[in-house]
Short mmCIF file of C-alpha atoms in Angstrom, two decimals:
data_model
loop_
_atom_site.label_atom_id
_atom_site.label_comp_id
_atom_site.label_asym_id
_atom_site.label_seq_id
_atom_site.Cartn_x
_atom_site.Cartn_y
_atom_site.Cartn_z
CA UNK A 76 -48.97 -1.17 20.41
CA UNK A 77 -45.61 0.19 22.10
CA UNK A 78 -47.43 3.51 22.16
CA UNK A 79 -50.75 2.14 23.69
CA UNK A 80 -48.67 0.68 26.68
CA UNK A 81 -46.56 3.97 26.82
CA UNK A 82 -49.93 5.63 27.60
CA UNK A 83 -51.01 3.58 29.92
CA UNK A 84 -47.36 3.74 31.94
CA UNK A 85 -48.46 7.82 31.94
CA UNK A 86 -51.90 6.96 33.65
CA UNK A 87 -50.72 7.48 37.04
CA UNK A 88 -48.83 10.90 36.07
CA UNK A 89 -52.33 11.59 34.69
CA UNK A 90 -54.02 11.09 38.11
CA UNK A 91 -51.44 13.22 39.82
CA UNK A 92 -51.79 16.19 37.44
CA UNK A 93 -55.42 15.91 37.95
CA UNK A 94 -55.38 15.77 41.46
CA UNK A 95 -52.78 18.70 41.68
CA UNK A 96 -55.19 20.77 39.38
CA UNK A 97 -58.23 20.45 41.41
CA UNK A 98 -56.38 21.31 44.47
CA UNK A 99 -55.01 24.47 42.88
CA UNK A 100 -58.73 25.65 42.21
CA UNK A 101 -59.07 26.24 45.79
CA UNK A 102 -55.60 28.20 46.51
CA UNK A 103 -55.62 31.71 45.29
CA UNK A 104 -52.75 32.36 42.87
CA UNK A 105 -50.26 35.21 43.66
CA UNK A 106 -50.18 37.87 41.45
CA UNK A 107 -46.73 39.15 39.77
CA UNK A 108 -45.53 42.82 40.23
CA UNK A 109 -45.02 44.32 36.65
CA UNK A 110 -43.96 48.01 38.31
CA UNK A 111 -41.34 48.95 36.21
CA UNK A 112 -41.68 46.46 33.55
CA UNK A 113 -41.84 47.75 29.69
CA UNK A 114 -45.23 47.26 28.62
CA UNK A 115 -45.80 47.49 24.58
CA UNK A 116 -49.95 47.67 23.86
CA UNK A 117 -51.32 47.77 20.43
CA UNK A 118 -54.58 49.76 19.70
CA UNK A 119 -54.05 51.51 22.48
CA UNK A 120 -56.24 54.03 21.13
CA UNK A 121 -59.31 52.67 21.86
CA UNK A 122 -61.14 49.74 23.25
CA UNK A 123 -59.83 46.87 25.05
CA UNK A 124 -56.21 48.30 24.46
CA UNK A 125 -56.89 51.47 25.80
CA UNK A 126 -58.87 50.23 29.12
CA UNK A 127 -55.61 47.63 29.42
CA UNK A 128 -53.04 50.90 29.23
CA UNK A 129 -55.13 52.22 32.17
CA UNK A 130 -54.68 49.45 34.29
CA UNK A 131 -51.00 48.82 33.47
CA UNK A 132 -50.72 52.55 34.38
CA UNK A 133 -51.97 51.90 37.66
CA UNK A 134 -49.52 49.03 38.26
CA UNK A 135 -46.78 51.69 37.70
CA UNK A 136 -45.71 49.95 34.11
CA UNK A 137 -43.40 51.87 31.45
CA UNK A 138 -46.28 51.90 28.50
CA UNK A 139 -45.31 51.96 25.19
CA UNK A 140 -48.41 52.62 23.37
CA UNK A 141 -49.11 51.65 19.76
CA UNK A 142 -52.12 52.69 17.48
CA UNK A 143 -52.97 54.04 13.90
CA UNK A 144 -55.38 56.73 15.52
CA UNK A 145 -53.09 59.21 16.67
CA UNK A 146 -55.89 61.26 18.36
CA UNK A 147 -57.07 58.31 20.22
CA UNK A 148 -53.56 57.67 21.20
CA UNK A 149 -52.93 61.05 22.54
CA UNK A 150 -56.10 60.88 24.96
CA UNK A 151 -55.03 57.32 26.14
CA UNK A 152 -51.44 58.54 26.66
CA UNK A 153 -52.78 61.55 28.73
CA UNK A 154 -54.90 59.45 31.10
CA UNK A 155 -52.42 57.24 31.57
CA UNK A 156 -49.64 60.10 32.71
CA UNK A 157 -52.52 61.29 35.39
CA UNK A 158 -52.28 57.93 36.85
CA UNK A 159 -48.62 58.37 37.21
CA UNK A 160 -46.88 56.05 34.33
CA UNK A 161 -44.03 56.80 31.95
CA UNK A 162 -45.80 56.83 28.55
CA UNK A 163 -44.18 56.65 25.01
CA UNK A 164 -46.17 56.86 22.08
CA UNK A 165 -45.76 55.82 18.43
CA UNK A 166 -48.26 56.12 15.91
CA UNK A 167 -48.07 52.43 13.73
CA UNK A 168 -50.33 50.55 11.17
CA UNK A 169 -49.71 47.24 12.85
CA UNK A 170 -50.91 45.89 9.07
CA UNK A 171 -47.49 47.69 7.55
CA UNK A 172 -44.40 45.44 8.22
CA UNK A 173 -42.08 48.49 7.35
CA UNK A 174 -43.88 51.06 10.10
CA UNK A 175 -43.49 47.82 12.52
CA UNK A 176 -39.78 47.51 12.22
CA UNK A 177 -39.15 51.34 12.02
CA UNK A 178 -40.86 51.69 15.49
CA UNK A 179 -39.49 48.25 17.01
CA UNK A 180 -35.72 50.00 16.67
CA UNK A 181 -36.93 52.15 19.49
CA UNK A 182 -38.85 49.42 21.48
CA UNK A 183 -36.51 46.84 20.98
CA UNK A 184 -36.87 45.09 24.36
CA UNK A 185 -40.78 44.60 23.71
CA UNK A 186 -40.16 41.67 21.32
CA UNK A 187 -39.35 38.23 21.46
CA UNK A 188 -35.82 38.15 20.61
CA UNK A 189 -34.87 40.09 23.40
CA UNK A 190 -36.77 38.23 26.05
CA UNK A 191 -35.62 35.17 25.02
CA UNK A 192 -32.19 36.29 25.58
CA UNK A 193 -33.13 37.57 28.98
CA UNK A 194 -35.54 34.69 29.68
CA UNK A 195 -37.92 37.31 30.62
CA UNK A 196 -41.16 38.82 29.51
CA UNK A 197 -44.73 38.13 28.98
CA UNK A 198 -46.60 37.76 25.57
CA UNK A 199 -50.49 38.43 25.27
CA UNK A 200 -52.57 37.28 22.68
CA UNK A 201 -55.68 38.86 22.01
CA UNK A 202 -57.67 36.05 20.10
CA UNK A 203 -61.85 35.23 20.56
CA UNK A 204 -64.05 32.29 21.30
CA UNK A 205 -64.36 32.39 17.72
CA UNK A 206 -60.86 31.48 17.66
CA UNK A 207 -62.13 27.98 18.81
CA UNK A 208 -65.55 27.63 17.70
CA UNK A 209 -66.93 28.58 14.10
CA UNK A 210 -69.63 31.04 13.70
CA UNK A 211 -71.79 31.17 10.35
CA UNK A 212 -70.75 34.44 8.50
CA UNK A 213 -67.74 35.40 10.39
CA UNK A 214 -65.60 33.61 8.05
CA UNK A 215 -62.73 35.98 7.63
CA UNK A 216 -62.85 37.23 11.42
CA UNK A 217 -63.07 33.15 12.77
CA UNK A 218 -60.13 32.51 10.17
CA UNK A 219 -57.88 35.12 11.61
CA UNK A 220 -58.52 34.05 15.74
CA UNK A 221 -58.17 30.22 14.83
CA UNK A 222 -54.59 31.57 13.47
CA UNK A 223 -54.20 34.00 16.69
CA UNK A 224 -54.91 31.03 18.88
CA UNK A 225 -52.41 28.63 16.70
CA UNK A 226 -50.02 31.26 17.17
CA UNK A 227 -50.22 31.30 21.25
CA UNK A 228 -49.96 27.22 21.62
CA UNK A 229 -47.08 26.99 19.04
CA UNK A 230 -45.32 30.11 20.74
CA UNK A 231 -45.85 28.45 24.00
CA UNK A 232 -44.70 24.72 22.93
CA UNK A 233 -41.31 26.38 21.24
CA UNK A 234 -40.66 28.48 24.42
CA UNK A 235 -40.90 24.97 26.10
CA UNK A 236 -38.92 23.22 24.02
CA UNK A 237 -35.94 25.74 24.27
CA UNK A 238 -36.36 25.25 27.99
CA UNK A 239 -37.10 29.14 28.10
CA UNK A 240 -39.23 29.55 31.43
CA UNK A 241 -39.21 32.93 32.21
CA UNK A 242 -40.73 34.20 29.11
CA UNK A 243 -44.72 33.71 29.51
CA UNK A 244 -47.91 33.24 27.47
CA UNK A 245 -51.16 34.49 27.65
CA UNK A 246 -54.16 33.87 25.52
CA UNK A 247 -57.84 36.08 25.71
CA UNK A 248 -60.51 34.14 24.26
CA UNK A 249 -63.79 36.07 24.89
CA UNK A 250 -67.33 35.67 23.79
CA UNK A 251 -68.89 38.99 22.09
CA UNK A 252 -68.07 42.29 23.52
CA UNK A 253 -70.07 45.12 23.36
CA UNK A 254 -67.58 47.53 21.63
CA UNK A 255 -69.81 47.82 18.44
CA UNK A 256 -67.33 45.81 16.10
CA UNK A 257 -70.37 43.21 15.90
CA UNK A 258 -73.90 45.21 15.73
CA UNK A 259 -76.25 43.72 18.13
CA UNK A 260 -74.96 40.51 19.17
CA UNK A 261 -76.42 37.91 21.25
CA UNK A 262 -76.34 34.18 22.39
CA UNK A 263 -77.86 31.93 24.92
CA UNK A 264 -74.50 32.32 26.73
CA UNK A 265 -75.64 35.42 28.35
CA UNK A 266 -75.43 38.96 27.15
CA UNK A 267 -72.57 40.84 24.98
CA UNK A 268 -69.72 41.44 27.44
CA UNK A 269 -68.91 44.44 28.53
CA UNK A 270 -64.83 45.98 28.07
CA UNK A 271 -64.35 46.70 31.81
CA UNK A 272 -65.36 43.17 32.54
CA UNK A 273 -62.95 41.58 29.88
CA UNK A 274 -60.10 43.80 30.80
CA UNK A 275 -60.41 42.85 34.34
CA UNK A 276 -60.33 39.09 33.63
CA UNK A 277 -57.31 39.96 31.10
CA UNK A 278 -55.40 41.66 33.58
CA UNK A 279 -55.60 38.84 36.36
CA UNK A 280 -54.77 36.43 33.92
CA UNK A 281 -51.39 38.07 32.75
CA UNK A 282 -50.70 38.81 36.53
CA UNK A 283 -51.29 35.14 37.43
CA UNK A 284 -49.80 33.78 34.37
CA UNK A 285 -52.66 31.96 33.14
CA UNK A 286 -51.99 30.21 29.74
CA UNK A 287 -55.73 30.56 28.47
CA UNK A 288 -58.66 32.96 29.20
CA UNK A 289 -62.19 32.08 28.41
CA UNK A 290 -64.59 34.38 29.05
CA UNK A 291 -67.00 33.37 30.10
CA UNK A 292 -65.74 30.17 31.30
CA UNK A 293 -68.42 27.94 29.76
CA UNK A 294 -66.71 28.28 26.69
CA UNK A 295 -63.89 26.20 27.79
CA UNK A 296 -66.30 23.29 28.19
CA UNK A 297 -67.91 24.32 24.72
CA UNK A 298 -64.60 23.53 22.99
CA UNK A 299 -63.93 20.37 24.75
CA UNK A 300 -67.39 19.08 23.81
CA UNK A 301 -66.86 19.81 19.99
CA UNK A 302 -64.09 17.60 20.05
CA UNK A 303 -65.55 14.58 21.36
CA UNK A 304 -69.60 15.19 20.28
CA UNK A 305 -71.25 13.74 17.11
CA UNK A 306 -71.19 16.07 14.74
CA UNK A 307 -75.30 15.71 14.49
CA UNK A 308 -75.73 16.50 18.23
CA UNK A 309 -73.33 19.41 17.74
CA UNK A 310 -75.38 20.96 15.26
CA UNK A 311 -78.53 20.61 17.36
CA UNK A 312 -76.48 22.34 20.48
CA UNK A 313 -75.23 25.40 18.15
CA UNK A 314 -79.02 26.18 17.52
CA UNK A 315 -79.53 26.06 21.19
CA UNK A 316 -76.64 28.09 21.91
CA UNK A 317 -78.39 30.70 18.95
CA UNK A 318 -76.18 33.01 18.15
CA UNK A 319 -77.35 36.12 16.54
CA UNK A 320 -75.83 39.20 15.36
CA UNK A 321 -76.97 41.93 12.23
CA UNK A 322 -76.45 40.60 9.06
CA UNK A 323 -73.30 41.09 7.32
CA UNK A 324 -73.10 42.79 4.43
CA UNK A 325 -72.91 40.61 1.11
CA UNK A 326 -74.65 37.82 3.14
CA UNK A 327 -78.53 37.48 2.37
CA UNK A 328 -80.06 36.06 5.85
CA UNK A 329 -83.22 33.51 5.19
CA UNK A 330 -86.24 35.00 6.89
CA UNK A 331 -86.91 33.50 10.33
#
């Protein structure tokens, strides 16, 4: 009973916060400068990581680029240097703990402990819409992305609990991206996203310090619906969304 009374006392604050959020929708967010900042990008030798590196190079960040693919990493670095950025490259296997720790000695400022000490920095987690809403036949993928979203949320709360206000967090949650990772994806939410579109939204989210970036924005609404709608209705809704992609090896798809 006491908990319910406490909730009722919070109702005026809820109204104020909702009004504040509504007003902010119509106020352009100020973009912060990252000129001269150290920017560590993993997976920088291809795809989203490479395009993100190009955008930070244009903004004159000091780039520390990691990838297991040396050739791809060197190509990215060359383009970034051509854009006027200072670039440092390391061939790193991000699945190898010792490899990460060895490289970390050369890029200490890129990590959380240093950020917390200086109360300055920004940690970006690349997750997926599959980190909020499950997709059949993508069990391992969705599980890893749920973990990434959980990492982002918990880290955000821990920084708040420690009153470390200068370290920001952002989590990217896009729909299928046209990178070839998943073959021929399609949904009723729209066509597969182009990497350039995703990176543009990501950069805007980082520079305006958004906590969660959903692409398309309708995914945010779907995550709310999944928590409040009956399971039977959700099953119908998921059929309407009609997620399709080429069969995953090891699964036998039923004929349509």
